[in-house]
Amino acid sequence: MVGRARIYVCGVTPYDVTHLGHAATFVWVDAAERVLRRLGVQTEVCRNVTDVDDVLFDAATRAGAHYDRFAAVQQFHFERDMDALGVRRPMHEPRAHTYVPQVVELASALLEAGAAYESGGGVYFSGAPALERSGIFRDEAVELLRQNGGRVDDPNKRDPLDQAVWQPSVEGEPAWPSPWGPGRPGWHAECTAMALSTYGPALDLHAGGADLRFPHHAYEAAQAEAATGVTPFARSWLHVGTVRLGGEKMAKSTGNLVFVSDLLGQVDGRVVRTLLLDRAWATPWDYAPQLLARAADRLAALHAAAGQPHSTGAGEAYVLDALVDDLDVPTAIDRAIDAGGSAARELVQVLAL
Ligand SMILES: [Zn+2]
């Protein structure tokens, strides 16, 4: 396989320590990139930092810190966790607050294309195309927007589905100049602007947690396509299955979180990496401590197999085939343990286990 793969993954909002749900997304993107590189593809990863965001402003205010400084400290912790998990640093790491002029340009382009309108000092993207591409019903879409800071009751909107590309800042929030008055970017528009600025109008693989499918990714892609006229914005999507605890999604709001740093205090980063990768990437799952012990056993078996001098059976190609077949890591690990020798060493190397 030859060619280039432009990968974009929605990064973190640096307002809290990294939990296992976040880590799952970035470890899977890292695995996908490593497999593509093994196949000879030139990969580029862009992982943004959403450092202009409501939840960040709120957390910084509570901590009594300037939001920018607060974000930088949280970002440091995040990168330390990612290093311990063997996640390669991305080639591009745009920070939202340095892409404000690009969001202003995006808003202008969307107004010009007739895909957005100006109202009350903001610019709103008409949500119909985002709803259409999502394939979900309107009521469900409104509810998901409500749960995801979509400000469905904003009186400046023509329709609750419309989302701010640009919005006036309220008291205490940072504000930047724009043709529509001082304000700040909307969440989806930030990613659209950073992705378009990094890669141009199209990219090859867009990744993120499954909960970003709607609204975030639907709006990000709909805005990009409306602004550039190039379809599709993303040639493929990797939506990583939600990590739950006690049957519920890990979320700051519910407090049911497993922090990566806590696990790294108990086991090697490669065990956590194995825990995240030794499963179907799209399937939601529940974390339990015994799964960590199981991952440690699997990794030990793989390393023991890699210590054998020779492979038996079909060897390296057989292991790689499983990875190429929709990133089937569990099968690849089974085959590597069976075959041993160079086949197992190959898998250890490709997946950085
Ligand atoms: Zn995003």
Tab-separated table of C-alpha atoms and ligand atoms in Angstrom:
chain	number	residue	atom	x	y	z
A	1	MET	CA	0.000	0.000	0.000
A	2	VAL	CA	1.365	3.415	-0.868
A	3	GLY	CA	0.241	6.970	-0.476
A	4	ARG	CA	-0.618	9.390	2.249
A	5	ALA	CA	-3.182	9.248	5.022
A	6	ARG	CA	-4.310	12.493	6.575
A	7	ILE	CA	-5.762	11.642	9.983
A	8	TYR	CA	-7.680	14.061	12.161
A	9	VAL	CA	-8.730	13.226	15.704
A	10	CYS	CA	-10.718	15.473	17.972
A	11	GLY	CA	-8.459	16.116	20.925
A	12	VAL	CA	-9.213	16.952	24.504
A	13	THR	CA	-10.645	19.969	26.173
A	14	PRO	CA	-7.853	20.383	28.720
A	15	TYR	CA	-9.905	20.951	31.873
A	16	ASP	CA	-9.429	17.722	33.815
A	17	VAL	CA	-7.160	14.685	34.084
A	18	THR	CA	-7.432	12.046	31.375
A	19	HIS	CA	-9.877	9.201	31.917
A	20	LEU	CA	-9.947	5.801	30.263
A	21	GLY	CA	-12.623	6.868	27.751
A	22	HIS	CA	-10.375	9.616	26.355
A	23	ALA	CA	-7.365	7.312	26.327
A	24	ALA	CA	-9.251	4.669	24.306
A	25	THR	CA	-9.734	7.088	21.411
A	26	PHE	CA	-6.113	8.217	21.247
A	27	VAL	CA	-4.641	4.737	21.680
A	28	TRP	CA	-6.836	3.422	18.848
A	29	VAL	CA	-5.854	6.283	16.547
A	30	ASP	CA	-2.233	5.565	17.384
A	31	ALA	CA	-2.725	1.864	16.579
A	32	ALA	CA	-4.427	2.681	13.265
A	33	GLU	CA	-1.588	5.022	12.356
A	34	ARG	CA	1.080	2.459	13.244
A	35	VAL	CA	-0.623	-0.241	11.135
A	36	LEU	CA	-0.868	2.144	8.164
A	37	ARG	CA	2.807	3.047	8.534
A	38	ARG	CA	3.740	-0.638	8.652
A	39	LEU	CA	1.913	-0.978	5.325
A	40	GLY	CA	4.029	1.799	3.821
A	41	VAL	CA	1.517	4.645	4.025
A	42	GLN	CA	2.851	8.087	4.902
A	43	THR	CA	0.677	9.176	7.781
A	44	GLU	CA	0.024	12.547	9.318
A	45	VAL	CA	-1.966	12.953	12.499
A	46	CYS	CA	-3.635	16.169	13.547
A	47	ARG	CA	-4.959	16.192	17.109
A	48	ASN	CA	-6.401	19.508	18.145
A	49	VAL	CA	-6.614	21.056	21.589
A	50	THR	CA	-10.027	22.560	22.328
A	51	ASP	CA	-8.806	25.314	24.607
A	52	VAL	CA	-11.678	27.705	23.951
A	53	ASP	CA	-14.693	26.019	25.486
A	54	ASP	CA	-17.457	26.554	28.060
A	55	VAL	CA	-16.422	23.667	30.319
A	56	LEU	CA	-12.813	24.881	30.330
A	57	PHE	CA	-13.814	28.447	31.258
A	58	ASP	CA	-16.010	27.133	34.086
A	59	ALA	CA	-13.296	24.829	35.463
A	60	ALA	CA	-10.660	27.573	35.294
A	61	THR	CA	-12.976	30.011	37.077
A	62	ARG	CA	-13.615	27.472	39.835
A	63	ALA	CA	-9.853	26.937	40.196
A	64	GLY	CA	-9.293	30.707	40.270
A	65	ALA	CA	-6.896	30.492	37.298
A	66	HIS	CA	-6.687	32.209	33.926
A	67	TYR	CA	-8.209	29.755	31.419
A	68	ASP	CA	-5.134	29.743	29.183
A	69	ARG	CA	-2.702	28.904	31.956
A	70	PHE	CA	-5.116	26.372	33.422
A	71	ALA	CA	-5.379	24.658	30.017
A	72	ALA	CA	-1.584	24.529	29.602
A	73	VAL	CA	-1.166	22.691	32.935
A	74	GLN	CA	-3.922	20.191	32.104
A	75	GLN	CA	-2.395	19.674	28.652
A	76	PHE	CA	0.939	18.819	30.262
A	77	HIS	CA	-0.715	16.075	32.348
A	78	PHE	CA	-2.525	14.767	29.278
A	79	GLU	CA	0.690	14.506	27.258
A	80	ARG	CA	2.460	12.720	30.092
A	81	ASP	CA	-0.348	10.122	30.179
A	82	MET	CA	-0.244	9.713	26.388
A	83	ASP	CA	3.535	9.197	26.466
A	84	ALA	CA	3.120	6.484	29.109
A	85	LEU	CA	0.525	4.767	26.905
A	86	GLY	CA	2.906	4.761	23.938
A	87	VAL	CA	0.829	7.220	21.879
A	88	ARG	CA	3.054	8.988	19.364
A	89	ARG	CA	2.996	12.776	19.452
A	90	PRO	CA	0.863	14.089	16.585
A	91	MET	CA	2.505	15.902	13.687
A	92	HIS	CA	-0.008	18.752	13.959
A	93	GLU	CA	-1.448	19.976	17.238
A	94	PRO	CA	-3.497	23.105	16.562
A	95	ARG	CA	-4.815	24.955	19.582
A	96	ALA	CA	-8.269	26.431	19.136
A	97	HIS	CA	-7.380	29.843	20.523
A	98	THR	CA	-4.779	30.413	17.816
A	99	TYR	CA	-7.299	29.583	15.056
A	100	VAL	CA	-9.860	32.269	15.794
A	101	PRO	CA	-9.188	34.216	12.539
A	102	GLN	CA	-9.753	30.976	10.591
A	103	VAL	CA	-13.133	30.546	12.307
A	104	VAL	CA	-14.021	34.109	11.274
A	105	GLU	CA	-13.085	33.167	7.692
A	106	LEU	CA	-15.178	30.000	7.955
A	107	ALA	CA	-18.168	32.012	9.187
A	108	SER	CA	-17.774	34.414	6.245
A	109	ALA	CA	-17.571	31.520	3.781
A	110	LEU	CA	-20.692	29.895	5.240
A	111	LEU	CA	-22.600	33.215	5.060
A	112	GLU	CA	-21.502	33.625	1.451
A	113	ALA	CA	-22.630	30.070	0.632
A	114	GLY	CA	-26.035	30.753	2.177
A	115	ALA	CA	-25.459	27.987	4.747
A	116	ALA	CA	-25.433	30.327	7.744
A	117	TYR	CA	-27.077	33.555	8.914
A	118	GLU	CA	-26.175	36.456	11.153
A	119	SER	CA	-28.215	37.086	14.267
A	120	GLY	CA	-27.659	38.978	17.532
A	121	GLY	CA	-23.909	39.371	17.044
A	122	GLY	CA	-23.455	35.704	16.165
A	123	VAL	CA	-23.291	33.606	13.008
A	124	TYR	CA	-25.393	30.440	12.996
A	125	PHE	CA	-24.988	27.411	10.762
A	126	SER	CA	-28.350	26.064	9.599
A	127	GLY	CA	-28.525	22.560	11.077
A	128	ALA	CA	-30.588	20.768	8.412
A	129	PRO	CA	-27.610	19.234	6.517
A	130	ALA	CA	-26.066	17.991	9.778
A	131	LEU	CA	-29.342	16.319	10.736
A	132	GLU	CA	-29.690	14.787	7.283
A	133	ARG	CA	-26.229	13.193	7.311
A	134	SER	CA	-26.715	11.834	10.847
A	135	GLY	CA	-29.742	9.735	9.922
A	136	ILE	CA	-31.348	10.322	13.341
A	137	PHE	CA	-34.756	11.823	14.096
A	138	ARG	CA	-35.167	15.482	14.846
A	139	ASP	CA	-36.338	15.022	18.452
A	140	GLU	CA	-33.333	12.838	19.248
A	141	ALA	CA	-31.029	15.383	17.583
A	142	VAL	CA	-32.427	18.230	19.692
A	143	GLU	CA	-31.994	16.138	22.839
A	144	LEU	CA	-28.384	15.267	21.953
A	145	LEU	CA	-27.675	18.939	21.298
A	146	ARG	CA	-29.223	19.820	24.645
A	147	GLN	CA	-26.916	17.323	26.392
A	148	ASN	CA	-23.845	18.584	24.525
A	149	GLY	CA	-23.930	22.325	25.129
A	150	GLY	CA	-25.851	22.970	21.904
A	151	ARG	CA	-27.822	25.875	23.404
A	152	VAL	CA	-31.100	24.777	21.852
A	153	ASP	CA	-32.978	27.611	23.633
A	154	ASP	CA	-30.799	30.430	22.274
A	155	PRO	CA	-33.336	33.090	21.157
A	156	ASN	CA	-31.047	34.253	18.331
A	157	LYS	CA	-31.595	30.986	16.456
A	158	ARG	CA	-34.202	30.348	13.801
A	159	ASP	CA	-34.190	26.643	14.650
A	160	PRO	CA	-32.909	24.790	17.759
A	161	LEU	CA	-30.782	22.647	15.419
A	162	ASP	CA	-28.777	25.647	14.220
A	163	GLN	CA	-25.331	25.913	15.804
A	164	ALA	CA	-23.135	28.928	16.445
A	165	VAL	CA	-20.111	29.239	14.191
A	166	TRP	CA	-19.468	32.524	15.953
A	167	GLN	CA	-21.132	33.668	19.143
A	168	PRO	CA	-21.010	36.826	21.251
A	169	SER	CA	-18.994	36.278	24.456
A	170	VAL	CA	-20.757	36.686	27.755
A	171	GLU	CA	-19.261	38.556	30.715
A	172	GLY	CA	-15.961	37.021	31.816
A	173	GLU	CA	-15.395	34.934	28.669
A	174	PRO	CA	-12.552	35.769	26.296
A	175	ALA	CA	-13.622	37.760	23.248
A	176	TRP	CA	-12.016	38.354	19.856
A	177	PRO	CA	-12.922	40.959	17.237
A	178	SER	CA	-15.044	39.959	14.246
A	179	PRO	CA	-17.168	41.647	11.569
A	180	TRP	CA	-20.228	40.748	13.737
A	181	GLY	CA	-18.866	42.183	16.952
A	182	PRO	CA	-16.656	40.784	19.715
A	183	GLY	CA	-17.189	37.100	20.375
A	184	ARG	CA	-15.733	33.629	20.165
A	185	PRO	CA	-15.905	30.490	18.016
A	186	GLY	CA	-18.500	27.746	18.400
A	187	TRP	CA	-17.207	24.281	19.316
A	188	HIS	CA	-17.900	22.462	16.026
A	189	ALA	CA	-16.599	25.406	14.009
A	190	GLU	CA	-13.270	25.266	15.826
A	191	CYS	CA	-12.606	21.738	14.604
A	192	THR	CA	-13.849	22.537	11.100
A	193	ALA	CA	-11.466	25.510	10.887
A	194	MET	CA	-8.483	23.598	12.314
A	195	ALA	CA	-9.028	20.576	10.058
A	196	LEU	CA	-9.452	22.694	6.904
A	197	SER	CA	-6.430	24.835	7.809
A	198	THR	CA	-4.251	21.768	8.396
A	199	TYR	CA	-5.288	19.530	5.502
A	200	GLY	CA	-7.306	21.544	3.005
A	201	PRO	CA	-10.870	20.572	2.059
A	202	ALA	CA	-10.639	16.785	2.551
A	203	LEU	CA	-8.969	14.249	4.806
A	204	ASP	CA	-8.692	10.457	4.806
A	205	LEU	CA	-9.611	9.331	8.298
A	206	HIS	CA	-11.492	11.266	10.938
A	207	ALA	CA	-11.507	9.786	14.418
A	208	GLY	CA	-13.044	10.457	17.790
A	209	GLY	CA	-15.132	8.904	20.525
A	210	ALA	CA	-18.479	7.425	19.477
A	211	ASP	CA	-20.279	10.124	21.462
A	212	LEU	CA	-18.883	12.737	19.066
A	213	ARG	CA	-20.746	11.208	16.099
A	214	PHE	CA	-23.615	13.620	16.762
A	215	PRO	CA	-23.650	16.517	17.134
A	216	HIS	CA	-19.947	17.305	16.896
A	217	HIS	CA	-18.784	15.357	13.848
A	218	ALA	CA	-22.027	15.771	11.934
A	219	TYR	CA	-21.781	19.567	12.236
A	220	GLU	CA	-18.032	19.665	11.682
A	221	ALA	CA	-18.364	17.782	8.389
A	222	ALA	CA	-21.532	19.565	7.229
A	223	GLN	CA	-19.891	22.952	7.811
A	224	ALA	CA	-16.711	21.939	5.996
A	225	GLU	CA	-18.634	20.676	2.965
A	226	ALA	CA	-20.871	23.752	2.861
A	227	ALA	CA	-17.877	26.096	3.094
A	228	THR	CA	-15.611	24.373	0.552
A	229	GLY	CA	-18.045	22.559	-1.772
A	230	VAL	CA	-15.801	19.464	-1.534
A	231	THR	CA	-17.585	16.220	-0.632
A	232	PRO	CA	-16.860	14.147	1.356
A	233	PHE	CA	-14.891	16.114	3.912
A	234	ALA	CA	-13.790	12.828	5.545
A	235	ARG	CA	-13.296	9.692	3.433
A	236	SER	CA	-13.680	7.421	6.453
A	237	TRP	CA	-14.509	7.602	10.153
A	238	LEU	CA	-13.180	5.790	13.218
A	239	HIS	CA	-15.670	6.125	16.061
A	240	VAL	CA	-14.168	4.404	19.081
A	241	GLY	CA	-16.638	2.530	21.321
A	242	THR	CA	-17.646	4.213	24.564
A	243	VAL	CA	-15.929	3.085	27.772
A	244	ARG	CA	-18.423	2.674	30.614
A	245	LEU	CA	-18.243	2.062	34.329
A	246	GLY	CA	-21.134	0.257	35.989
A	247	GLY	CA	-23.131	0.393	32.752
A	248	GLU	CA	-22.822	4.161	32.359
A	249	LYS	CA	-20.592	6.206	30.079
A	250	MET	CA	-17.539	7.619	31.833
A	251	ALA	CA	-18.231	11.302	32.184
A	252	LYS	CA	-17.141	14.117	34.395
A	253	SER	CA	-20.779	15.090	34.909
A	254	THR	CA	-21.679	11.731	36.480
A	255	GLY	CA	-18.340	11.319	38.278
A	256	ASN	CA	-17.935	7.669	37.243
A	257	LEU	CA	-14.397	7.942	35.979
A	258	VAL	CA	-11.308	5.748	35.883
A	259	PHE	CA	-8.250	7.953	35.562
A	260	VAL	CA	-5.362	6.826	33.382
A	261	SER	CA	-2.861	8.119	35.932
A	262	ASP	CA	-4.375	5.844	38.618
A	263	LEU	CA	-4.011	2.770	36.385
A	264	LEU	CA	-0.461	3.796	35.478
A	265	GLY	CA	0.299	3.761	39.206
A	266	GLN	CA	-0.631	0.068	39.286
A	267	VAL	CA	0.611	-1.374	35.996
A	268	ASP	CA	2.908	-0.670	33.062
A	269	GLY	CA	1.500	1.587	30.313
A	270	ARG	CA	1.586	-1.331	27.864
A	271	VAL	CA	-0.872	-3.254	30.037
A	272	VAL	CA	-3.334	-0.351	29.839
A	273	ARG	CA	-2.672	-0.180	26.102
A	274	THR	CA	-3.435	-3.909	25.802
A	275	LEU	CA	-6.616	-3.452	27.863
A	276	LEU	CA	-7.816	-0.813	25.383
A	277	LEU	CA	-6.759	-2.528	22.161
A	278	ASP	CA	-7.564	-6.192	22.831
A	279	ARG	CA	-11.211	-5.793	21.793
A	280	ALA	CA	-13.418	-4.685	18.892
A	281	TRP	CA	-12.719	-0.963	18.483
A	282	ALA	CA	-16.312	0.132	17.829
A	283	THR	CA	-17.985	-1.844	20.610
A	284	PRO	CA	-18.859	-0.116	23.892
A	285	TRP	CA	-17.568	-1.918	26.996
A	286	ASP	CA	-17.513	-1.754	30.768
A	287	TYR	CA	-14.286	-1.323	32.671
A	288	ALA	CA	-13.673	-3.672	35.608
A	289	PRO	CA	-10.394	-4.226	37.538
A	290	GLN	CA	-10.256	-7.925	36.542
A	291	LEU	CA	-9.974	-6.799	32.895
A	292	LEU	CA	-6.712	-5.083	33.782
A	293	ALA	CA	-5.405	-8.350	35.242
A	294	ARG	CA	-6.539	-10.197	32.114
A	295	ALA	CA	-4.732	-7.656	29.912
A	296	ALA	CA	-1.561	-8.178	31.951
A	297	ASP	CA	-1.830	-11.951	31.360
A	298	ARG	CA	-2.394	-11.498	27.632
A	299	LEU	CA	0.574	-9.167	27.337
A	300	ALA	CA	2.783	-11.571	29.303
A	301	ALA	CA	1.749	-14.431	26.992
A	302	LEU	CA	2.513	-12.296	23.928
A	303	HIS	CA	5.939	-11.314	25.283
A	304	ALA	CA	6.706	-14.945	26.155
A	305	ALA	CA	5.774	-15.955	22.592
A	306	ALA	CA	7.989	-13.162	21.237
A	307	GLY	CA	10.885	-14.665	23.192
A	308	GLN	CA	10.730	-17.920	21.256
A	309	PRO	CA	13.457	-18.125	18.607
A	310	HIS	CA	11.271	-19.256	15.702
A	311	SER	CA	7.697	-18.900	14.472
A	312	THR	CA	5.567	-21.906	13.788
A	313	GLY	CA	2.734	-21.900	11.301
A	314	ALA	CA	1.787	-19.071	8.995
A	315	GLY	CA	3.935	-16.386	10.627
A	316	GLU	CA	4.046	-12.622	10.337
A	317	ALA	CA	1.753	-12.178	7.349
A	318	TYR	CA	-0.987	-14.117	9.119
A	319	VAL	CA	-0.730	-11.767	12.122
A	320	LEU	CA	-0.667	-8.626	9.980
A	321	ASP	CA	-3.681	-9.821	7.966
A	322	ALA	CA	-5.783	-9.684	11.125
A	323	LEU	CA	-4.745	-6.072	11.753
A	324	VAL	CA	-5.444	-5.045	8.188
A	325	ASP	CA	-8.854	-6.695	8.466
A	326	ASP	CA	-10.593	-3.862	10.317
A	327	LEU	CA	-7.926	-3.620	13.052
A	328	ASP	CA	-8.812	-6.977	14.561
A	329	VAL	CA	-6.315	-6.858	17.422
A	330	PRO	CA	-7.722	-9.793	19.482
A	331	THR	CA	-7.271	-12.166	16.521
A	332	ALA	CA	-3.811	-10.754	15.802
A	333	ILE	CA	-2.767	-11.356	19.424
A	334	ASP	CA	-4.209	-14.916	19.358
A	335	ARG	CA	-2.310	-15.696	16.163
A	336	ALA	CA	0.912	-14.126	17.463
A	337	ILE	CA	0.756	-16.139	20.706
A	338	ASP	CA	0.108	-19.323	18.683
A	339	ALA	CA	2.874	-18.697	16.175
A	340	GLY	CA	5.471	-17.188	18.515
A	341	GLY	CA	8.913	-16.038	17.400
A	342	SER	CA	9.162	-13.339	14.748
A	343	ALA	CA	5.373	-13.280	14.241
A	344	ALA	CA	4.889	-12.271	17.874
A	345	ARG	CA	7.808	-9.839	17.742
A	346	GLU	CA	6.261	-8.225	14.687
A	347	LEU	CA	2.988	-7.618	16.528
A	348	VAL	CA	4.761	-6.286	19.629
A	349	GLN	CA	6.588	-3.840	17.394
A	350	VAL	CA	3.681	-2.765	15.159
A	351	LEU	CA	1.301	-2.126	18.058
A	352	ALA	CA	4.007	-0.925	20.476
A	353	LEU	CA	2.976	-3.498	23.092
B	1	ZN	ZN	-13.590	17.976	16.879
